[in-house]
Amino acid sequence: MLSKPRGRGRPSPHTDRDRGGGGRGDETPSTSRGPGSAQETPGSSWSLSASAPAPGARTQKQLELKVAELVQFLLIKDQKKIPIKRTDILKHVIGDYRDIYPNLLKLAAERLQYVFGYELVELEPKSNSYILVNTLEPMEDDAEVRGDQGTPTTGLLMIVLGLIFMKGNTITETEVWDFLRRLGVYPTKKHLVFGDPKKLITEDFVRQRYLEYRRIPHTDPVDYELQWGPRTNLETSKMKVLKFVAKIHKQDPKDWPAQYCEALADEEKRARPAINAPASLLNSEMGSEGLGQGSGTQRHRAKE
Amino acid sequence: GVCPVVYMQGSTRRVGIMTDIHRRFLQLLMTHGVLEEWEVQRLQNHCFKVHDRNAAVEKLEDFINNINSILESLYIEIKKGITEDDGRPIYALVNLATTSVSKMATDFAENELDLFRKALELIIDSETGFASSTNILNLVDQLKGKKMRKKEAEHVLQKFVQSKWLIEKEGEFTLHGRAILEMEQFIRETYPDAVKMCNICHSLLIRGQSCETCGIRMHLPCVAKYFQSNSEPRCPHCNDYWPHEIPEVFDPEKEREAGVSKSTRKSLRSRQH
């Protein structure tokens, strides 16, 4: 939807359901800044056409609308697979409702889980950036009914993740290309399916937090090391990647005993609650009250 | 978890219950900008198959209504419409509140969005519902944001066609059914004097036929339905003879037959191993 031309109010959220105090419980009312002071920043493609909340109170509908905007924002941003920063959320969606940001985020997280099956997870503790993790198991046949081909580039990602894991969780960039060359994938040549493999691996996947890419000091010519990024551990597992590698080789995961043991240990760690579980939103932003559902303890991963 | 049934204030609509079938359906639906009815049906069948093989697949309309009852509090809905050219049913997930948090705003830059806005205005103002490439490109200097050259603008217009916001026919552009589904409300509110409406279904009309005497307009599929098996079509408003060719009513069965005969041959071949 295109943002409406300035000067036009949008359908008024000021309904007659304005309960005294705005139904927000104990929060102090936000200071009113008057109409027209909304968050339209030049250059921002998210300029809200919402008018600032009425002095003192916010209606139930305004809150609902705010949560709805937040849910949409998170869904759309996540489709790009780039972690969503708290600063962006505050700037582009929350605005004047900053005082109840934790509540809004919690409500949005609930909706995302209940309606769409996505868990809102903080990428790393205290990073203030979030991703959506699918709590539904992806199915092979999903590919036939998707509208976005699930990106063929994920094949390349899986290969690189597999390489890294099989080589002991870290690998040099040189080693990566030595391997990929054998598959007809080169850093300097455009690839029919992957386009620009060098950019994908060293930039896109890194930005999406699937990979970590660090310069190895004192190397000449300069070389880099690649490791799994924080998103990888949230979206997949060592066991899954090992199974993928085994499948390509038409072998059994147990044919790599060292890696198999490591993957098993990782599975056990994941099954244990709380301590090693990824920082789910509901634990980090809200303290440990959380909510029963989606509180980051038991996550629904079908045991294979 | 089960969400308790909620009676929303002012509405007697009973809110349904989400299961993984519905969630998978929504997730996969969101990977599309717009879908034809058979694709939606296929998607629904797939989701039932994944989560509950034995359950009978619910009637599509009820299935979608159930999901919409839950999406209501998020101000989005799975909206059904028909294409303006041949009346085929299409579905898209659309925004009910007119905020700017939208799919289109994320996928395009400021100057690209403005190019779309310019094309949209030309389309709405035109008599035929089409805006020529030339006329759109001539407005390139007036765009907000980063300066865009005509060559680049041509490329952007193609992006709009690929992502199904615009349709191109012989160098002219009109709105895709997706854009109409998503933006009808916005368009009616923003251009109240310029928009055309269909005399039959009373929704936004971009392309259609018009009466040469009194000027009322009708969508092609609305014409098809209204004058179906009528040998002497007359304007519903002024009763004058309707001078245009009456199109066929969209028949999903005919469509499917054409598609099935191809795929049956294919599957028969594979079964012969």
Coordinates of C-alpha atoms in Angstrom, one line a residue:
Chain A
M1 CA 0.0 0.0 0.0
L2 CA 1.4 3.4 -0.9
S3 CA 1.6 5.9 1.9
K4 CA -1.2 8.4 1.7
P5 CA -0.4 12.0 0.8
R6 CA 0.2 14.1 3.7
G7 CA -2.7 16.0 5.2
R8 CA -5.1 13.1 4.9
G9 CA -6.0 11.5 8.1
R10 CA -6.5 7.8 8.0
P11 CA -9.7 6.2 9.3
S12 CA -9.9 7.4 12.8
P13 CA -9.0 5.0 15.5
H14 CA -10.7 7.2 18.1
T15 CA -13.7 5.1 18.8
D16 CA -16.2 5.4 21.5
R17 CA -14.7 2.5 23.2
D18 CA -12.2 4.7 24.9
R19 CA -12.2 3.4 28.4
G20 CA -10.8 5.7 31.1
G21 CA -7.1 5.2 31.3
G22 CA -7.1 3.6 27.9
G23 CA -7.2 0.1 29.3
R24 CA -3.5 0.0 29.6
G25 CA -3.5 -0.9 33.2
D26 CA -0.8 0.7 35.2
E27 CA 1.3 2.4 32.5
T28 CA 1.5 6.1 32.8
P29 CA -0.2 7.9 29.9
S30 CA 2.1 9.1 27.2
T31 CA 2.6 12.8 26.7
S32 CA 0.5 14.1 23.9
R33 CA 2.2 15.8 21.1
G34 CA -0.9 16.8 19.3
P35 CA -2.2 15.7 15.8
G36 CA 0.1 15.8 12.8
S37 CA 3.2 15.2 14.8
A38 CA 3.3 11.6 13.6
Q39 CA 6.5 9.9 12.7
E40 CA 6.7 10.9 9.0
T41 CA 10.4 11.2 8.5
P42 CA 11.6 12.2 5.1
G43 CA 13.3 9.4 3.3
S44 CA 11.7 6.8 5.5
S45 CA 9.6 4.5 3.5
W46 CA 7.6 3.6 6.6
S47 CA 6.1 6.9 7.3
L48 CA 3.1 6.2 9.5
S49 CA -0.1 7.9 8.6
A50 CA -1.3 7.4 12.1
S51 CA -2.2 10.4 14.1
A52 CA -0.6 10.6 17.6
P53 CA -2.7 9.1 20.3
A54 CA -5.2 11.3 22.1
P55 CA -3.9 12.9 25.2
G56 CA -3.8 10.5 28.1
A57 CA -5.5 7.5 26.7
R58 CA -5.1 5.0 23.9
T59 CA -8.1 3.0 22.8
Q60 CA -8.2 -0.7 22.6
K61 CA -8.5 -0.4 18.8
Q62 CA -5.3 1.8 18.6
L63 CA -3.4 -0.8 20.5
E64 CA -4.8 -3.6 18.3
L65 CA -3.8 -1.7 15.2
K66 CA -0.3 -1.1 16.6
V67 CA 0.2 -4.8 17.3
A68 CA -1.1 -5.5 13.8
E69 CA 1.4 -3.1 12.3
L70 CA 4.2 -4.7 14.3
V71 CA 3.2 -8.2 13.2
Q72 CA 3.2 -7.2 9.6
F73 CA 6.4 -5.3 9.9
L74 CA 8.2 -8.3 11.4
L75 CA 6.8 -10.7 8.8
I76 CA 7.8 -8.6 5.9
K77 CA 11.2 -7.8 7.3
D78 CA 11.9 -11.4 8.1
Q79 CA 11.2 -12.4 4.5
K80 CA 14.4 -10.7 3.5
K81 CA 16.1 -12.9 6.1
I82 CA 17.9 -10.0 7.7
P83 CA 17.7 -9.7 11.4
I84 CA 15.3 -7.0 12.6
K85 CA 16.8 -4.4 14.8
R86 CA 15.0 -3.1 17.8
T87 CA 16.0 0.4 16.7
D88 CA 14.1 -0.1 13.4
I89 CA 11.1 -1.4 15.2
L90 CA 11.0 1.6 17.5
K91 CA 11.6 4.1 14.7
H92 CA 9.3 2.7 12.0
V93 CA 6.4 1.2 14.0
I94 CA 6.3 1.9 17.7
G95 CA 7.0 5.6 17.7
D96 CA 4.9 7.3 20.4
Y97 CA 4.0 4.0 21.9
R98 CA 7.5 3.5 23.1
D99 CA 6.5 3.3 26.7
I100 CA 4.6 0.1 26.1
Y101 CA 7.1 -1.4 23.6
P102 CA 7.7 -4.6 25.6
N103 CA 4.0 -5.3 25.8
L104 CA 3.5 -4.6 22.2
L105 CA 6.4 -6.9 21.2
K106 CA 5.1 -9.6 23.5
L107 CA 1.6 -9.4 22.0
A108 CA 3.1 -9.4 18.5
A109 CA 5.2 -12.5 19.4
E110 CA 2.1 -14.3 20.6
R111 CA 0.2 -13.6 17.5
L112 CA 3.1 -14.6 15.3
Q113 CA 3.3 -17.9 17.1
Y114 CA -0.4 -18.6 17.3
V115 CA -1.4 -17.5 13.8
F116 CA 1.6 -18.1 11.7
G117 CA 3.7 -20.6 13.6
Y118 CA 6.7 -18.3 13.8
E119 CA 8.7 -17.8 17.0
L120 CA 10.2 -14.4 17.5
V121 CA 13.7 -15.1 18.7
E122 CA 16.6 -12.8 19.7
L123 CA 19.5 -13.6 17.5
E124 CA 22.0 -13.5 20.4
P125 CA 21.4 -12.6 24.0
K126 CA 21.4 -8.8 24.3
S127 CA 21.9 -8.2 20.6
N128 CA 18.5 -6.4 20.3
S129 CA 18.0 -7.9 16.9
Y130 CA 15.4 -10.6 16.1
I131 CA 14.6 -13.3 13.6
L132 CA 11.5 -15.4 13.1
V133 CA 12.1 -19.1 13.4
N134 CA 9.7 -21.5 11.8
T135 CA 8.1 -23.9 14.3
L136 CA 6.6 -25.9 11.5
E137 CA 8.9 -28.5 10.0
P138 CA 9.7 -27.7 6.4
M139 CA 8.5 -30.4 4.0
E140 CA 10.0 -31.3 0.7
D141 CA 6.7 -31.0 -1.1
D142 CA 6.4 -27.4 0.2
A143 CA 8.7 -26.5 -2.7
E144 CA 6.0 -27.3 -5.2
V145 CA 3.4 -25.0 -3.7
R146 CA 5.7 -22.1 -2.7
G147 CA 5.6 -18.8 -4.6
D148 CA 9.2 -18.0 -4.1
Q149 CA 11.0 -21.2 -4.8
G150 CA 12.5 -21.1 -1.3
T151 CA 15.5 -19.7 -3.1
P152 CA 17.8 -22.1 -4.9
T153 CA 20.7 -20.4 -3.1
T154 CA 19.8 -22.3 0.1
G155 CA 21.4 -25.3 -1.6
L156 CA 24.6 -23.5 -1.7
L157 CA 24.3 -22.4 1.9
M158 CA 23.7 -26.0 3.0
I159 CA 26.8 -27.2 1.1
V160 CA 28.9 -24.5 2.8
L161 CA 27.4 -25.3 6.2
G162 CA 28.1 -28.9 5.6
L163 CA 31.7 -28.2 4.7
I164 CA 32.3 -26.1 7.8
F165 CA 30.8 -28.7 10.1
M166 CA 32.6 -31.7 8.6
K167 CA 35.9 -29.8 8.7
G168 CA 35.6 -29.2 12.5
N169 CA 33.4 -26.2 12.6
T170 CA 35.8 -23.8 10.9
I171 CA 37.2 -23.6 7.5
T172 CA 39.2 -21.1 5.4
E173 CA 37.8 -19.4 2.4
T174 CA 40.5 -20.9 0.3
E175 CA 39.4 -24.4 1.3
V176 CA 35.8 -23.5 0.5
W177 CA 36.7 -22.5 -3.1
D178 CA 38.9 -25.5 -3.6
F179 CA 35.9 -27.6 -2.8
L180 CA 33.3 -25.6 -4.7
R181 CA 35.5 -25.4 -7.8
R182 CA 35.0 -29.2 -8.1
L183 CA 31.2 -28.5 -8.3
G184 CA 31.7 -25.9 -11.0
V185 CA 31.2 -23.0 -8.6
Y186 CA 33.9 -20.2 -8.8
P187 CA 34.4 -17.0 -6.9
T188 CA 35.0 -15.0 -10.0
K189 CA 32.6 -16.5 -12.4
K190 CA 28.8 -15.9 -12.7
H191 CA 26.9 -19.0 -11.9
L192 CA 23.7 -20.0 -13.7
V193 CA 21.8 -20.8 -10.5
F194 CA 23.6 -18.9 -7.8
G195 CA 24.5 -15.8 -9.7
D196 CA 27.4 -14.4 -7.7
P197 CA 28.6 -17.1 -5.4
K198 CA 31.3 -15.0 -3.8
K199 CA 28.9 -12.3 -2.9
L200 CA 26.4 -14.9 -1.6
I201 CA 28.8 -16.6 0.6
T202 CA 30.9 -13.7 1.9
E203 CA 28.2 -11.0 2.0
D204 CA 24.6 -12.2 1.8
F205 CA 24.8 -15.2 4.0
V206 CA 26.9 -13.2 6.5
R207 CA 24.4 -10.4 6.6
Q208 CA 21.7 -12.9 7.1
R209 CA 23.7 -14.3 10.0
Y210 CA 24.0 -17.8 8.6
L211 CA 27.8 -17.4 8.5
E212 CA 30.6 -15.7 10.3
Y213 CA 33.3 -14.4 8.1
R214 CA 36.5 -13.2 9.8
R215 CA 39.9 -12.3 8.5
I216 CA 42.7 -14.5 9.5
P217 CA 45.5 -12.3 10.8
H218 CA 49.0 -12.5 9.4
T219 CA 47.9 -14.3 6.2
D220 CA 49.5 -13.4 2.9
P221 CA 47.6 -13.5 0.6
V222 CA 44.9 -12.6 3.0
D223 CA 42.6 -15.5 3.9
Y224 CA 39.4 -15.6 5.9
E225 CA 37.8 -18.2 8.2
L226 CA 34.2 -19.2 7.9
Q227 CA 32.0 -20.5 10.7
W228 CA 28.4 -21.0 11.4
G229 CA 26.5 -17.9 12.3
P230 CA 23.9 -17.5 15.1
R231 CA 21.0 -17.9 12.8
T232 CA 22.2 -21.3 11.6
N233 CA 22.0 -22.7 15.1
L234 CA 18.5 -21.4 15.5
E235 CA 17.2 -22.7 12.2
T236 CA 18.9 -26.0 11.8
S237 CA 21.2 -28.3 13.7
K238 CA 24.5 -30.3 13.4
M239 CA 22.5 -33.4 13.1
K240 CA 20.4 -32.1 10.3
V241 CA 23.4 -30.8 8.4
L242 CA 25.2 -34.1 8.9
K243 CA 22.2 -35.9 7.5
F244 CA 22.2 -33.6 4.5
V245 CA 25.9 -34.4 3.9
A246 CA 25.3 -38.1 4.3
K247 CA 22.4 -38.0 1.9
I248 CA 24.6 -36.4 -0.8
H249 CA 27.2 -39.1 -0.4
K250 CA 24.5 -41.7 -0.2
Q251 CA 25.9 -42.9 3.1
D252 CA 24.8 -43.1 6.6
P253 CA 25.6 -40.3 9.1
K254 CA 27.3 -42.8 11.4
D255 CA 29.9 -43.3 8.7
W256 CA 31.5 -40.1 10.2
P257 CA 31.8 -41.2 13.8
A258 CA 33.4 -38.0 15.1
Q259 CA 30.9 -35.7 13.5
Y260 CA 28.1 -38.1 14.5
C261 CA 29.1 -38.0 18.1
E262 CA 29.3 -34.2 18.0
A263 CA 25.9 -34.0 16.4
L264 CA 24.4 -36.3 19.1
A265 CA 25.8 -34.2 21.9
D266 CA 24.3 -31.2 20.2
E267 CA 20.9 -32.8 20.1
E268 CA 21.1 -33.6 23.7
K269 CA 22.0 -30.1 24.6
R270 CA 19.0 -28.8 22.6
A271 CA 16.7 -31.1 24.4
R272 CA 17.7 -29.9 27.7
P273 CA 15.6 -26.9 28.8
A274 CA 16.4 -23.3 29.6
I275 CA 20.1 -22.8 30.0
N276 CA 21.2 -23.5 26.4
A277 CA 18.0 -22.8 24.7
P278 CA 18.2 -19.8 22.3
A279 CA 17.1 -16.5 23.9
S280 CA 13.5 -16.4 23.1
L281 CA 12.0 -13.0 23.0
L282 CA 9.7 -13.7 25.9
N283 CA 12.5 -14.5 28.2
S284 CA 14.8 -11.6 27.2
E285 CA 12.4 -8.7 26.9
M286 CA 10.0 -9.6 29.5
G287 CA 12.2 -11.1 32.2
S288 CA 11.6 -14.7 33.1
E289 CA 7.8 -14.5 33.6
G290 CA 7.4 -15.3 29.9
L291 CA 4.4 -17.3 28.9
G292 CA 3.9 -21.0 28.8
Q293 CA 3.7 -21.1 25.0
G294 CA 6.9 -20.4 23.1
S295 CA 8.9 -19.4 26.0
G296 CA 12.0 -20.9 24.4
T297 CA 12.2 -24.0 26.5
Q298 CA 10.6 -26.8 24.5
R299 CA 10.7 -26.0 20.9
H300 CA 8.8 -28.1 18.5
R301 CA 11.4 -29.9 16.4
A302 CA 10.2 -33.2 15.2
K303 CA 12.6 -35.9 16.2
E304 CA 13.6 -37.8 13.1
Chain B
G1 CA -2.0 -24.0 22.1
V2 CA -5.7 -23.2 21.7
C3 CA -6.9 -19.7 21.6
P4 CA -10.2 -19.3 23.4
V5 CA -13.1 -18.2 21.3
V6 CA -13.3 -14.5 21.4
Y7 CA -16.4 -12.4 20.7
M8 CA -15.1 -9.2 19.3
Q9 CA -16.9 -6.1 20.4
G10 CA -19.5 -5.0 17.9
S11 CA -19.1 -8.1 15.8
T12 CA -21.1 -11.3 16.2
R13 CA -18.4 -13.2 14.3
R14 CA -17.1 -16.2 16.0
V15 CA -13.4 -16.6 15.9
G16 CA -12.1 -19.9 14.8
I17 CA -9.2 -22.0 15.8
M18 CA -5.7 -22.2 14.2
T19 CA -4.0 -25.5 13.7
D20 CA -0.8 -26.3 12.0
I21 CA -2.7 -26.9 8.8
H22 CA -3.9 -23.3 8.8
R23 CA -0.4 -22.0 9.8
R24 CA 1.4 -23.9 7.0
F25 CA -1.3 -22.7 4.6
L26 CA -0.7 -19.1 5.7
Q27 CA 3.1 -19.4 5.6
L28 CA 3.0 -20.7 2.0
L29 CA 0.3 -18.4 0.9
M30 CA 2.5 -15.5 2.0
T31 CA 5.2 -16.6 -0.4
H32 CA 2.9 -15.6 -3.3
G33 CA 1.7 -12.2 -4.1
V34 CA -1.5 -13.4 -5.6
L35 CA -2.9 -16.9 -6.5
E36 CA -5.5 -18.3 -8.7
E37 CA -8.3 -20.4 -7.2
W38 CA -6.9 -23.7 -8.3
E39 CA -3.5 -22.9 -6.8
V40 CA -5.2 -22.0 -3.5
Q41 CA -7.1 -25.3 -3.6
R42 CA -3.8 -27.2 -4.3
L43 CA -2.2 -25.4 -1.4
Q44 CA -5.0 -26.3 0.9
N45 CA -4.9 -30.0 -0.2
H46 CA -1.1 -30.0 0.4
C47 CA -1.5 -28.7 4.0
F48 CA -4.1 -31.2 4.9
K49 CA -1.9 -33.9 3.4
V50 CA 1.1 -32.9 5.5
H51 CA -0.7 -32.6 8.9
D52 CA -3.8 -34.8 8.8
R53 CA -4.0 -37.2 5.9
N54 CA -7.1 -38.8 7.1
A55 CA -9.2 -35.6 7.6
A56 CA -11.5 -34.6 4.8
V57 CA -10.4 -31.4 3.2
E58 CA -12.7 -28.7 4.4
K59 CA -14.6 -26.7 1.8
L60 CA -12.2 -23.9 0.7
E61 CA -14.6 -21.1 1.4
D62 CA -15.2 -22.2 5.0
F63 CA -11.5 -22.8 5.5
I64 CA -10.6 -19.3 4.4
N65 CA -13.4 -17.8 6.4
N66 CA -12.2 -19.5 9.4
I67 CA -8.7 -18.2 8.9
N68 CA -10.0 -14.7 8.2
S69 CA -11.9 -14.7 11.4
I70 CA -8.6 -15.0 13.2
L71 CA -6.8 -12.6 10.9
E72 CA -9.4 -9.9 11.6
S73 CA -7.6 -8.7 14.8
L74 CA -4.4 -8.3 12.8
Y75 CA -6.2 -6.2 10.2
I76 CA -5.4 -8.4 7.3
E77 CA -7.5 -10.9 5.3
I78 CA -7.3 -13.4 2.5
K79 CA -9.3 -11.5 0.0
K80 CA -11.0 -13.0 -3.1
G81 CA -11.5 -11.1 -6.3
I82 CA -11.8 -11.7 -10.0
T83 CA -9.5 -10.6 -12.8
E84 CA -10.8 -7.8 -14.9
D85 CA -10.0 -9.4 -18.2
D86 CA -11.5 -12.9 -17.9
G87 CA -13.2 -13.1 -14.6
R88 CA -11.0 -15.8 -13.0
P89 CA -11.0 -15.9 -9.2
I90 CA -7.8 -14.7 -7.5
Y91 CA -6.7 -14.5 -3.9
A92 CA -4.3 -12.3 -2.1
L93 CA -3.4 -11.6 1.5
V94 CA -4.3 -7.9 1.9
N95 CA -4.0 -5.1 4.5
L96 CA -7.3 -4.0 5.9
A97 CA -6.0 -0.9 7.7
T98 CA -4.5 1.7 5.4
T99 CA -1.1 1.9 6.9
S100 CA 2.1 2.1 4.9
V101 CA 3.5 -1.2 6.3
S102 CA 3.0 -3.1 3.2
K103 CA 4.7 -5.6 0.9
M104 CA 5.1 -3.1 -1.9
A105 CA 6.7 -0.5 0.4
T106 CA 9.4 -3.0 1.3
D107 CA 10.2 -4.3 -2.1
F108 CA 10.8 -1.0 -3.8
A109 CA 12.8 2.1 -3.4
E110 CA 11.2 5.6 -2.9
N111 CA 11.6 6.6 -6.5
E112 CA 10.2 3.3 -7.7
L113 CA 7.1 3.6 -5.5
D114 CA 6.7 7.1 -6.9
L115 CA 6.9 5.8 -10.5
F116 CA 4.2 3.3 -9.6
R117 CA 2.1 6.1 -8.2
K118 CA 2.5 8.1 -11.4
A119 CA 1.5 5.1 -13.5
L120 CA -1.4 4.4 -11.2
E121 CA -2.7 8.0 -11.7
L122 CA -2.4 7.8 -15.4
I123 CA -4.2 4.5 -15.5
I124 CA -7.0 5.8 -13.3
D125 CA -7.4 9.0 -15.4
S126 CA -7.4 7.1 -18.7
E127 CA -10.5 6.2 -20.6
T128 CA -9.3 2.7 -21.4
G129 CA -7.7 1.8 -18.1
F130 CA -4.3 1.7 -19.8
A131 CA -1.4 4.1 -19.6
S132 CA 1.2 4.0 -22.4
S133 CA 4.8 3.4 -21.6
T134 CA 5.8 6.7 -23.2
N135 CA 3.5 8.7 -21.1
I136 CA 4.7 7.0 -17.9
L137 CA 8.3 7.4 -18.8
N138 CA 7.8 11.1 -19.6
L139 CA 7.1 11.7 -15.9
V140 CA 10.5 10.3 -14.8
D141 CA 11.8 13.7 -14.0
Q142 CA 9.1 14.4 -11.5
L143 CA 9.9 11.4 -9.3
K144 CA 10.7 11.8 -5.6
G145 CA 13.9 10.3 -4.3
K146 CA 17.0 9.4 -6.3
K147 CA 17.0 10.5 -9.9
M148 CA 15.9 7.8 -12.4
R149 CA 16.7 7.6 -16.0
K150 CA 14.1 6.4 -18.6
K151 CA 16.1 3.3 -19.3
E152 CA 16.0 2.4 -15.6
A153 CA 12.3 3.3 -15.4
E154 CA 11.6 0.8 -18.2
H155 CA 13.3 -1.9 -16.1
V156 CA 11.4 -0.9 -13.0
L157 CA 8.1 -1.2 -14.9
Q158 CA 9.1 -4.7 -15.8
K159 CA 9.8 -5.4 -12.2
F160 CA 6.2 -4.3 -11.5
V161 CA 4.9 -6.7 -14.2
Q162 CA 7.0 -9.6 -12.8
S163 CA 5.8 -9.1 -9.3
K164 CA 2.2 -8.8 -10.5
W165 CA 1.4 -5.2 -9.7
L166 CA 1.0 -4.2 -13.3
I167 CA 0.0 -6.0 -16.5
E168 CA 1.6 -5.0 -19.8
K169 CA -0.2 -5.3 -23.1
E170 CA 1.4 -4.0 -26.3
G171 CA 3.5 -1.3 -24.6
E172 CA 0.6 -0.2 -22.4
F173 CA 0.2 -0.8 -18.7
T174 CA -2.8 -1.4 -16.5
L175 CA -3.3 -2.7 -12.9
H176 CA -2.9 -6.4 -12.1
G177 CA -5.8 -7.9 -10.2
R178 CA -3.4 -8.1 -7.3
A179 CA -3.0 -4.4 -7.2
I180 CA -6.8 -3.9 -7.3
L181 CA -7.3 -6.3 -4.5
E182 CA -4.7 -4.7 -2.3
M183 CA -5.3 -1.1 -3.1
E184 CA -8.9 -0.7 -3.9
Q185 CA -9.7 1.1 -0.7
F186 CA -6.7 3.3 -0.9
I187 CA -7.5 4.2 -4.5
R188 CA -11.1 5.0 -3.8
E189 CA -10.1 7.2 -0.9
T190 CA -7.2 9.0 -2.6
Y191 CA -8.8 9.6 -6.0
P192 CA -12.5 9.8 -5.2
D193 CA -13.3 12.1 -8.2
A194 CA -11.3 10.2 -10.8
V195 CA -12.2 6.6 -10.0
K196 CA -14.7 4.7 -12.1
M197 CA -17.1 2.2 -10.6
C198 CA -18.9 -0.8 -12.1
N199 CA -22.6 -0.4 -12.4
I200 CA -23.2 -4.0 -11.6
C201 CA -20.9 -5.0 -8.7
H202 CA -20.2 -1.4 -7.5
S203 CA -16.5 -2.0 -7.0
L204 CA -13.6 -0.2 -8.5
L205 CA -13.3 -0.4 -12.2
I206 CA -10.1 0.1 -14.1
R207 CA -10.9 -1.6 -17.3
G208 CA -14.4 -2.5 -18.7
Q209 CA -17.0 -1.6 -21.2
S210 CA -19.1 1.6 -21.1
C211 CA -22.5 2.5 -22.5
E212 CA -22.0 5.0 -25.3
T213 CA -25.2 6.8 -24.5
C214 CA -25.3 7.3 -20.8
G215 CA -21.7 6.4 -19.9
I216 CA -22.2 3.8 -17.2
R217 CA -19.4 1.2 -17.0
M218 CA -19.2 -2.5 -16.3
H219 CA -16.4 -4.9 -15.8
L220 CA -16.0 -7.5 -18.6
P221 CA -16.8 -10.4 -16.3
C222 CA -19.8 -8.4 -15.0
V223 CA -21.0 -7.8 -18.6
A224 CA -20.5 -11.6 -19.2
K225 CA -22.7 -12.5 -16.2
Y226 CA -25.3 -9.9 -16.7
F227 CA -25.9 -10.5 -20.3
Q228 CA -25.4 -14.2 -20.2
S229 CA -27.6 -15.9 -22.8
N230 CA -29.3 -12.6 -23.6
S231 CA -29.6 -12.2 -27.3
E232 CA -30.5 -8.5 -27.1
P233 CA -28.2 -6.9 -24.5
R234 CA -29.4 -3.5 -23.3
C235 CA -27.8 -1.0 -21.0
P236 CA -29.2 -1.6 -17.5
H237 CA -29.3 2.2 -17.0
C238 CA -30.7 3.8 -20.1
N239 CA -31.9 0.7 -22.0
D240 CA -30.1 1.6 -25.1
Y241 CA -28.6 -1.2 -27.2
W242 CA -25.3 -2.5 -25.7
P243 CA -22.9 -2.1 -28.6
H244 CA -19.9 -4.2 -27.4
E245 CA -19.0 -7.8 -27.8
I246 CA -20.3 -9.8 -24.8
P247 CA -17.4 -12.0 -23.4
E248 CA -17.8 -15.5 -22.1
V249 CA -18.4 -16.3 -18.4
F250 CA -15.3 -17.8 -16.8
D251 CA -15.6 -21.5 -16.6
P252 CA -13.1 -23.2 -14.2
E253 CA -14.0 -26.6 -15.6
K254 CA -13.1 -25.7 -19.1
E255 CA -9.8 -24.3 -17.8
R256 CA -9.1 -27.5 -15.9
E257 CA -9.8 -29.7 -18.8
A258 CA -7.4 -27.9 -20.9
G259 CA -4.7 -28.3 -18.2
V260 CA -5.6 -31.9 -17.2
S261 CA -5.4 -33.4 -20.6
K262 CA -1.8 -32.3 -20.7
S263 CA -1.0 -33.6 -17.2
T264 CA -2.9 -36.9 -17.6
R265 CA -0.9 -37.7 -20.6
K266 CA 2.2 -37.0 -18.6
S267 CA 1.2 -39.1 -15.7
L268 CA 0.1 -42.0 -17.9
R269 CA 3.5 -42.0 -19.4
S270 CA 5.2 -42.3 -16.0
R271 CA 2.9 -45.0 -14.8
Q272 CA 3.9 -47.2 -17.7
H273 CA 7.2 -48.1 -16.0

